Each structure stands twice: as C-alpha cells, then as structure tokens.
Short mmCIF file of C-alpha atoms in Angstrom, two decimals:
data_model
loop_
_atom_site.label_atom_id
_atom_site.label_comp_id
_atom_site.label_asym_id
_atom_site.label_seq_id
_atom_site.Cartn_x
_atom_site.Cartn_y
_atom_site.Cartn_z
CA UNK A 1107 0.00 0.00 0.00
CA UNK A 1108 1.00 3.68 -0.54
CA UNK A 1109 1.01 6.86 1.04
CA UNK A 1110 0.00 10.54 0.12
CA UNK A 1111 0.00 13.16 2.34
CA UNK A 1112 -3.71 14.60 2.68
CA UNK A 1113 -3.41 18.18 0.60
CA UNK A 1114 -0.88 20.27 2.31
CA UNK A 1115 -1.10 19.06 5.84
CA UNK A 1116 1.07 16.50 7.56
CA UNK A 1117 -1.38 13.95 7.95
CA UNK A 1118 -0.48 10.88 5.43
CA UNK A 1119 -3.41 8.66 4.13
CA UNK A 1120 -3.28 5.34 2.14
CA UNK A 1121 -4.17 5.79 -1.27
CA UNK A 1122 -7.11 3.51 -1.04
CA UNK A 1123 -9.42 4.47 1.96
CA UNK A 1124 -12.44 1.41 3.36
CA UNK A 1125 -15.96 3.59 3.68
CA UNK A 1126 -18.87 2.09 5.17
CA UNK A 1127 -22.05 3.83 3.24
CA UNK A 1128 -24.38 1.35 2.73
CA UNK A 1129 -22.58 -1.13 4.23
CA UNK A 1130 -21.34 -1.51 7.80
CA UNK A 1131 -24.25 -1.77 10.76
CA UNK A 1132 -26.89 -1.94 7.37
CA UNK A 1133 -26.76 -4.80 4.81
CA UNK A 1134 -23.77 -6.37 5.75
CA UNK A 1135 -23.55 -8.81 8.64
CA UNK A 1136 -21.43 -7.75 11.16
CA UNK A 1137 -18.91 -10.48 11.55
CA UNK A 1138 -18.50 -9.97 7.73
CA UNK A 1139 -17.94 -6.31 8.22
CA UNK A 1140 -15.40 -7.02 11.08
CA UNK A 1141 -13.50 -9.20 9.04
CA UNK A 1142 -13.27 -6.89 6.21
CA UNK A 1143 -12.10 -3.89 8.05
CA UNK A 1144 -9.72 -6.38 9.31
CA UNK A 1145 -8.60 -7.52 6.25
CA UNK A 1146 -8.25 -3.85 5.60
CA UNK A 1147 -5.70 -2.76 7.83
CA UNK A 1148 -3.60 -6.19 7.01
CA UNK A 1149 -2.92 -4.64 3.64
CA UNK A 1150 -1.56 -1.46 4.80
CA UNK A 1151 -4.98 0.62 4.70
CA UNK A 1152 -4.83 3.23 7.39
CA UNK A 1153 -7.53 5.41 6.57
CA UNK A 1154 -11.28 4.24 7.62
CA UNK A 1155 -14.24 6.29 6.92
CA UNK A 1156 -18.19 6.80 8.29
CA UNK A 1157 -20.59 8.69 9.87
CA UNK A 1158 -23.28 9.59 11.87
CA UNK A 1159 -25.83 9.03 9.34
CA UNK A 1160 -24.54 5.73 7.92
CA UNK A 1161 -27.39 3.11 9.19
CA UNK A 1162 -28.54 6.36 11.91
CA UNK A 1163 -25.07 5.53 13.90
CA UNK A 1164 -24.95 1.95 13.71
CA UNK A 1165 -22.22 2.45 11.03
CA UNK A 1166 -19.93 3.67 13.57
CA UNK A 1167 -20.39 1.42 15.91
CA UNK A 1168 -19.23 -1.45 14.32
CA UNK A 1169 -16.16 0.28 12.76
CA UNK A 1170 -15.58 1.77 16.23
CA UNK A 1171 -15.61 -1.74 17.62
CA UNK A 1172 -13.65 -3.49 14.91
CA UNK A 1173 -10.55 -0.73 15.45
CA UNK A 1174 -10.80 -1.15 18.85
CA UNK A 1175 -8.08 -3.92 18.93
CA UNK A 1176 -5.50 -1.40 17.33
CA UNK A 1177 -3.52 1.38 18.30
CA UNK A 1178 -4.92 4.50 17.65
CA UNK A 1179 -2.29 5.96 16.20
CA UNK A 1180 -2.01 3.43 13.50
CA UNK A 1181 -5.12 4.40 11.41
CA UNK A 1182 -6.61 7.83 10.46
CA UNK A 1183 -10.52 7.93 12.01
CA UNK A 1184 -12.74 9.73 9.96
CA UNK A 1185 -16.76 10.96 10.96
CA UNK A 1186 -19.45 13.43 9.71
CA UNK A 1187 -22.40 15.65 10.55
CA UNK A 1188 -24.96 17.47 8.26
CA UNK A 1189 -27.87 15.26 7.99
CA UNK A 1190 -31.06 14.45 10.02
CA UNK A 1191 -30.37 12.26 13.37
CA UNK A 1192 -34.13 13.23 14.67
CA UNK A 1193 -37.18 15.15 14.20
CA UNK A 1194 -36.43 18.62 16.03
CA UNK A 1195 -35.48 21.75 14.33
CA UNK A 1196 -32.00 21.62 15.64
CA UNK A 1197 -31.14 17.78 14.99
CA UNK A 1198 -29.91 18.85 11.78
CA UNK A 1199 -27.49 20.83 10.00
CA UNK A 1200 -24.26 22.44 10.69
CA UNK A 1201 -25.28 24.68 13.76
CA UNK A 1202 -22.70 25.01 16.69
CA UNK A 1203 -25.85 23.04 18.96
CA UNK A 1204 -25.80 20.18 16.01
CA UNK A 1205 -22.04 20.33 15.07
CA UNK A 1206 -20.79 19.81 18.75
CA UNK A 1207 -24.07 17.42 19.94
CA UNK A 1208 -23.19 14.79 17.15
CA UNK A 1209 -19.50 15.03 17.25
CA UNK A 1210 -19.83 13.71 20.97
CA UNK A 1211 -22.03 11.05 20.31
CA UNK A 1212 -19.97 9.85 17.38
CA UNK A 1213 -17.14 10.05 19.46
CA UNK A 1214 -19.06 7.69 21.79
CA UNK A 1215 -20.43 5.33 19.11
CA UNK A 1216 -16.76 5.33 18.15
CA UNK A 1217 -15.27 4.27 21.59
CA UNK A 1218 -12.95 7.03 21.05
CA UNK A 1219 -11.41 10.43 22.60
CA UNK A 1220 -11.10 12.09 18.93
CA UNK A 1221 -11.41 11.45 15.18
CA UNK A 1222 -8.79 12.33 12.71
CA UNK A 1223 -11.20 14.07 10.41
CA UNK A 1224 -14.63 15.88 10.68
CA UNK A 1225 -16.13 16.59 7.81
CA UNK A 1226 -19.16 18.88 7.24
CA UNK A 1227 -20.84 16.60 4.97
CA UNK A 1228 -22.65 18.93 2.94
CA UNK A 1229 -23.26 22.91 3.05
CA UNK A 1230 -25.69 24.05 5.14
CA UNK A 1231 -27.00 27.30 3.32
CA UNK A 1232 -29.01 28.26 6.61
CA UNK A 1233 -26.15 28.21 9.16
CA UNK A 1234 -23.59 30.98 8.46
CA UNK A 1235 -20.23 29.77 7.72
CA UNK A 1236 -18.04 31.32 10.03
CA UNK A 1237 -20.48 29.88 12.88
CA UNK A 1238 -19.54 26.41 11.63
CA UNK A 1239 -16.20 26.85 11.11
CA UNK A 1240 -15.54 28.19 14.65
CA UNK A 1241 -17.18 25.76 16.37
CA UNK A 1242 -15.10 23.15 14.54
CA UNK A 1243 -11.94 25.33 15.58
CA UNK A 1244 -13.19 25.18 19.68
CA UNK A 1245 -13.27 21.66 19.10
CA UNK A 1246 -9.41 21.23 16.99
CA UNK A 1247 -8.28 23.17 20.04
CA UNK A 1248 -9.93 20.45 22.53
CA UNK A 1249 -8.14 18.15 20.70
CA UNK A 1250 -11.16 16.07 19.59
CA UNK A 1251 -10.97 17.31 16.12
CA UNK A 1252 -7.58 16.99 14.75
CA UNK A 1253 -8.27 18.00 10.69
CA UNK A 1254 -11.30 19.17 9.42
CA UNK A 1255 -12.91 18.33 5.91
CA UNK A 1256 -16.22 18.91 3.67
CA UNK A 1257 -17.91 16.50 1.80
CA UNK A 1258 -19.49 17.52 -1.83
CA UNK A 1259 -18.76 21.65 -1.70
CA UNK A 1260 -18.76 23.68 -4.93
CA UNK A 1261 -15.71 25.41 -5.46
CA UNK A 1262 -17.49 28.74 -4.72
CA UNK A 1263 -17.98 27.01 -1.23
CA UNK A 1264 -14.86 26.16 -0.37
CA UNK A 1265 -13.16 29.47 -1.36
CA UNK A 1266 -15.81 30.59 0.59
CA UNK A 1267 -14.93 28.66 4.05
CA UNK A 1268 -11.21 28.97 3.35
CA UNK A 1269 -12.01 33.00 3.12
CA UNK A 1270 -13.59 32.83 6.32
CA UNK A 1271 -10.92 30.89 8.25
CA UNK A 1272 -8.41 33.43 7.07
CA UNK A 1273 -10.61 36.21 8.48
CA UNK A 1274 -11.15 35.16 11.62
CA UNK A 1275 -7.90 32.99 11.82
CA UNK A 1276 -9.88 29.62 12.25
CA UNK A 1277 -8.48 26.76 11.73
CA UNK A 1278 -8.48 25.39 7.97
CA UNK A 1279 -10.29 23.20 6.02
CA UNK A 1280 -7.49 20.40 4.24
CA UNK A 1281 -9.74 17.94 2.77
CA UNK A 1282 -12.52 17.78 0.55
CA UNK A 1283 -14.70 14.50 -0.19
CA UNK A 1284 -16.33 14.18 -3.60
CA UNK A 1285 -18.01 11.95 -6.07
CA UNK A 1286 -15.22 11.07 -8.63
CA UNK A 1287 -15.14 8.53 -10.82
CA UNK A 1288 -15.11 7.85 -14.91
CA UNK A 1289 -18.45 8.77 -14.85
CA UNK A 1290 -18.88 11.44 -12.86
CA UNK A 1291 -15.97 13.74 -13.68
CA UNK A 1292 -17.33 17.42 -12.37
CA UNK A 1293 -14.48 18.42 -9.60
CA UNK A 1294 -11.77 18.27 -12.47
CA UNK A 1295 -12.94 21.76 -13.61
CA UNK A 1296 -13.48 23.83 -10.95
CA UNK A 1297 -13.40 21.81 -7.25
CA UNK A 1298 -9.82 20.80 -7.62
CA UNK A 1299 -8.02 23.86 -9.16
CA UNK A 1300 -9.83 26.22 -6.04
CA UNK A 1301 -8.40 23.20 -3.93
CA UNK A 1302 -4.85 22.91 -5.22
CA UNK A 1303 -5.03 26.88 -4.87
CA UNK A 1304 -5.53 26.44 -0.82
CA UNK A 1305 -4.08 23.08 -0.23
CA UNK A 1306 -6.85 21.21 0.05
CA UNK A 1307 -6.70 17.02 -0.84
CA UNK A 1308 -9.33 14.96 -1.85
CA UNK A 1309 -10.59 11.98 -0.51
CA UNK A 1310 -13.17 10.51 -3.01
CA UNK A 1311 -16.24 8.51 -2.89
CA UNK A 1312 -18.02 5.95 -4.95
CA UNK A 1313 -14.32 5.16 -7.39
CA UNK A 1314 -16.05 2.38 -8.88
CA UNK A 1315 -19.30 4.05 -9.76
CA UNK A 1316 -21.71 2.23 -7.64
CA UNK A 1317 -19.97 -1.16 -8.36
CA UNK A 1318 -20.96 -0.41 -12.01
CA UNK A 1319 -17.10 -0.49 -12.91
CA UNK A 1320 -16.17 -3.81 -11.08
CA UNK A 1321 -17.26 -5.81 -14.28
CA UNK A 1322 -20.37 -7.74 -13.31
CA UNK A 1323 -22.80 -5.51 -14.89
CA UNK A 1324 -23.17 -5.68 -18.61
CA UNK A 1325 -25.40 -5.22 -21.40
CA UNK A 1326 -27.13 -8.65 -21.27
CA UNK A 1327 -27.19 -8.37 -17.70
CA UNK A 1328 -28.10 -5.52 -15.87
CA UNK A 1329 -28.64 -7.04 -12.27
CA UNK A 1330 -27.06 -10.10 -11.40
CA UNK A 1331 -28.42 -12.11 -9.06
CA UNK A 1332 -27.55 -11.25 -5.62
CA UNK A 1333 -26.06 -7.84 -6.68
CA UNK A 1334 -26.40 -4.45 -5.01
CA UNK A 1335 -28.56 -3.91 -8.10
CA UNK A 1336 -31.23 -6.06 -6.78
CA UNK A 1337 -31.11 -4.08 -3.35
CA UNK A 1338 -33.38 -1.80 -2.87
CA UNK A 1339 -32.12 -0.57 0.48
CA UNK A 1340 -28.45 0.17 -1.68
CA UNK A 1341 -29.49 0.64 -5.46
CA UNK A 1342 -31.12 4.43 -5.62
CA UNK A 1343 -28.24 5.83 -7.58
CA UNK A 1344 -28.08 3.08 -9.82
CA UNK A 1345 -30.53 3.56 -12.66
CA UNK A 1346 -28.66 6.33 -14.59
CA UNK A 1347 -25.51 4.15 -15.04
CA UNK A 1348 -27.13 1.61 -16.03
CA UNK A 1349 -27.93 2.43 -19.65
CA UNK A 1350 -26.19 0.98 -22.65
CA UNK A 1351 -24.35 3.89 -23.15
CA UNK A 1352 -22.41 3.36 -19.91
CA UNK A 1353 -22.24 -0.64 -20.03
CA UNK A 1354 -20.60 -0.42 -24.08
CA UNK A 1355 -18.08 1.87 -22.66
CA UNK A 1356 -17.43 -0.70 -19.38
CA UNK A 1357 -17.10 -3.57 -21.72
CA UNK A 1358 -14.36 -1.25 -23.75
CA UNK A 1359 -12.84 -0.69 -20.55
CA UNK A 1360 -13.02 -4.13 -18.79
CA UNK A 1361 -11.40 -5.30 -22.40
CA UNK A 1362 -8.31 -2.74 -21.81
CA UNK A 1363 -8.22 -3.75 -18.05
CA UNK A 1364 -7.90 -7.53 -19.64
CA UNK A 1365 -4.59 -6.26 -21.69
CA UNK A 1366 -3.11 -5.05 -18.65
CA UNK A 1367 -3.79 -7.83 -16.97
CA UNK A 1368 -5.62 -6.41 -14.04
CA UNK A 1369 -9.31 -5.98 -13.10
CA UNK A 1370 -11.78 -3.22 -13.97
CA UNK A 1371 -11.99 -1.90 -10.96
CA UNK A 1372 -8.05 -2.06 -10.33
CA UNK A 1373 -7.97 0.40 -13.72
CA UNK A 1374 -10.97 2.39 -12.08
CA UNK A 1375 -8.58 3.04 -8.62
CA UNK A 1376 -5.05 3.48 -10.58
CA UNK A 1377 -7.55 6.15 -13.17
CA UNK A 1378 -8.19 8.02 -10.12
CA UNK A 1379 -4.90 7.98 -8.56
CA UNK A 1380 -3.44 9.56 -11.86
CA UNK A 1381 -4.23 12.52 -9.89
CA UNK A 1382 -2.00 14.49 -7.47
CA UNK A 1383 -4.60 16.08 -5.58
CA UNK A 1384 -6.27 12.97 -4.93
CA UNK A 1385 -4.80 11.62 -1.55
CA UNK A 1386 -7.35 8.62 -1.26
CA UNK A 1387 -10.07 6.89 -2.86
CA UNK A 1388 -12.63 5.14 -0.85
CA UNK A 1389 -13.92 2.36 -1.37
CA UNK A 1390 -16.73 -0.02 0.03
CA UNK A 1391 -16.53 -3.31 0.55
CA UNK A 1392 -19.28 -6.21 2.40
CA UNK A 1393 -16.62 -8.96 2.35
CA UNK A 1394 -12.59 -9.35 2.84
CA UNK A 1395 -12.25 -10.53 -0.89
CA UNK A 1396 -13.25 -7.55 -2.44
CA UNK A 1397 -10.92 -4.85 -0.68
CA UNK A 1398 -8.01 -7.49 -1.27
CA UNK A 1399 -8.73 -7.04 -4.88
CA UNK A 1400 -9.09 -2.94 -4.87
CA UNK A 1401 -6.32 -2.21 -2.24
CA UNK A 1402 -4.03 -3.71 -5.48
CA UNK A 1403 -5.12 -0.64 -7.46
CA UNK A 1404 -2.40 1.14 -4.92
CA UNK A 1405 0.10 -1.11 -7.10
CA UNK A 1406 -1.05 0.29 -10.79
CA UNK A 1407 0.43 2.98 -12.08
CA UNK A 1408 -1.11 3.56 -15.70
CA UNK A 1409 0.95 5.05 -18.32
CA UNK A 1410 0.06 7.94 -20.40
CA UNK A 1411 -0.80 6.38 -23.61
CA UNK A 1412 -3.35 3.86 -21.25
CA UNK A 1413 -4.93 7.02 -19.85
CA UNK A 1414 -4.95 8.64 -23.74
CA UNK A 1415 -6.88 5.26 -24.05
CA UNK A 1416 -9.22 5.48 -21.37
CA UNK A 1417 -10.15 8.79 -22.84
CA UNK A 1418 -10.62 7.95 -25.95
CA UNK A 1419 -13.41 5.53 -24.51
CA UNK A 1420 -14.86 7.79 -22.35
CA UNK A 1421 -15.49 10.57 -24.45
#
C-alpha cells in the first residue's frame, strides 16, 4: 500500500481508503464487516471512513468496535455531521448546537477520545459559515478534532470557508470528499483547481461508480443475481448508469483492463490515482475478498498512452 499526504497538511493517508455507506451496521452482517475492516488494515490501509448518518449511527459502531483492537495511532478515524439524526429543528445541519451534539455522540459510538477528520458533509446554506467553522476550531483546540474536511462543496464554497478561516484565523479546512469517478468527472474543472489553490486534498467517494465499474454488470445483464442492483435498500443511484451507453463503454474498458492484466476496478482506482490532488479513494466493501482485490489498485500505475486510451473511450 502507498502513502500521500492529505493536501498540504502532515497527515499521510493510504491511497485507497475502506468507507462504510451502505454497508457496515446496514446490509452487511457484522462479523462480515469485522472481518473486512480487518482484512483492511492487514494490507496497509490506514484510513477508515463513516458517519453519523450511515445506518442512523450503527455504522460507527461497528467500525468503532472493529478498530478497537488497534492502536490509535495506526489508522486515520474519519466521521461526519450534516444530515437528520431526529425530528427537532436543531437535529440537523451544521449549527454550533448540532455540530458539537453529534460530534460527541460519534465520538461515543466510536469508543474514542477524537477522530482524525470531521467533515461537514454537505453545506448548510441556513447556518452561516463562520459559525460552523468556529465551532469546529473550539473543538481542533480540545483536541477532539484533529483535521477538518467537507464532503461535496462547490468550489465557490470552499473558497468561501477557506475566506472565512483566514478572516477570523480559524483553523483550515485540508480535505474535501467528492463523487469522482469515470463517470462522474465534475471536480476536475473547478473543485480541484480552487483546492490545489488552498491546499486542500481529496478523498473521493463511490471510485467504482456504484460497483458499475467492477465488471459484473453488462449489457445482457443488468442485475445479477444477488447484486447491489437487486437491493433496494443500496441501489437508488443506480438507474442512470445503467444504460447501454455506460455498459458499451465498461465492456471497452473491462477489455483494456484484460490487456493489462488487471481488473476493472483495479484500472478504475489506478484512473483516479493519476491525480496528485487525490490523496485517497474510498472504497466499500461487504466482504474481505473484495478490498483485497481494490487495495491492489495502490500497485497500478497507468501510463500515459493507457490514460490517452481510457479517454478515448470515455469521451
């Protein structure tokens, strides 16, 4: 596994991250999940990702409990707050009431004294930005906070938070968590130049495009049996990859994948990783086989005429 050092901070990730959307304390069985974040840190992953909303806190919970048996200084913890965990008018958001209320009962659910990264994990257009970002500075200096991130800001959003730390000399935003994949390509035009700009890394989400680019979906077989696109509970995103436009170009890809003689989704991870401002690409994974199989995507480096290639297909 390899290294990159999260934007311009200090703090060095592995270049493939284990999330737990979807999976962890929801459809997959716990034992499984155990095993797999297990598996995990036996290849070298240090970086583990959830939060509060995954599976309303269960999520955290089991990845609390299956890191429990390591140091904590080996792995980088990483948690989130934005979205709905009741039905009042304040159990949302990115107040300073929600903000510090839900980092303390992650850090319970967690079993821990402080996460590595706290993302806001989306913009809240009704709290006022500096009111966020100060409360997340209170808690960097109580030491329960030690970097803080965002999770799917505009560019305009970012420059806007990194304005505001400057102004009130808060402490800074160093990591931003997108969508990225071959499909979904928006950050390269605006999100990551605004980021390289301030020193900002990327962790991204969803590398292999809701599983779409690990192969098993094709054009004579959109759901596979026992798939996540026979879930219901894991598929709503699915349906607009799905289209034969998409699953021509996957077979084109899964074809060049099969002259380097690695998988799809190992081409998906090493695509991403082309990327300097990409510190870490997350992936999920419900059993120990599949993040033995994408942790090897840390191995691929793709040369230029592949990536001319992969171009070529995508556009």
């Amino acid at each position: 596994m390899k290294y990159r050092r999260l934007g311009r901070s200090g703090l060095k990730v592995s270049e493939v991250s284990l999330g737990s959307w979807l999976t962890y304390g929801a459809s997959t069985e716990k034992d499984k999940a155990v095993k797999t974040i297990e598996t995990a840190y036996d290849l070298g992953i240090n970086s583990f990702d959830t939060a509060n909303v995954y599976a309303t806190g269960e999520s955290e919970k089991v990845v609390g409990e299956a890191l429990g048996g390591y140091s904590r200084d080996s792995y980088v913890l990483a948690t989130k707050v934005f979205w709905p965990m009741g039905e009042g008018p304040n159990d949302r958001g990115l107040s300073r009431k929600h903000v510090f209320e839900q980092l303390h009962a992650s850090l319970k659910r967690l079993n821990t004294d402080y996460v590595d990264i706290y993302y806001c994990h989306r913009y809240d257009p009704e709290t006022p930005v500096d009111e966020t970002l100060r409360t997340i500075d209170d808690l960097v200096r109580q030491g329960k906070i030690l970097y803080a991130g965002v999770s799917e800001w505009t560019a305009q959003q970012i420059q806007e938070a990194v304005g505001t730390a400057e102004k009130y000399l808060l402490d800074r935003i160093v990591v931003n968590q997108p969508n990225y994949n071959m499909f979904h390509r928006y950050i390269e035009k605006e999100v990551i130049p605004v980021s390289e700009q301030h020193g900002i890394g990327q962790i991204v989400f969803s590398p292999l495009a809701q599983g779409v680019l690990t192969g098993k979906y094709s054009l004579n077989n959109r759901a596979p049996k026992g798939s996540r696109a026979t879930d219901p509970n894991s598929n709503m995103f699915m349906d607009q990859l799905l289209n034969d436009e998409t699953l021509t170009k996957v077979e084109q890809l899964g074809n060049l994948a099969k002259e380097l003689d690695i998988s799809l989704s190992q081409l998906a991870i090493a695509w991403i990783l082309r990327l300097p401002n990409i510190a870490s690409t997350l992936v999920g994974a419900t059993k120990p086989e599949q993040i033995i199989e994408n942790a090897k995507g840390s191995d691929v480096t793709l040369t230029a005429d592949v990536i001319a290639k992969i171009e070529d297909i995508l556009n």
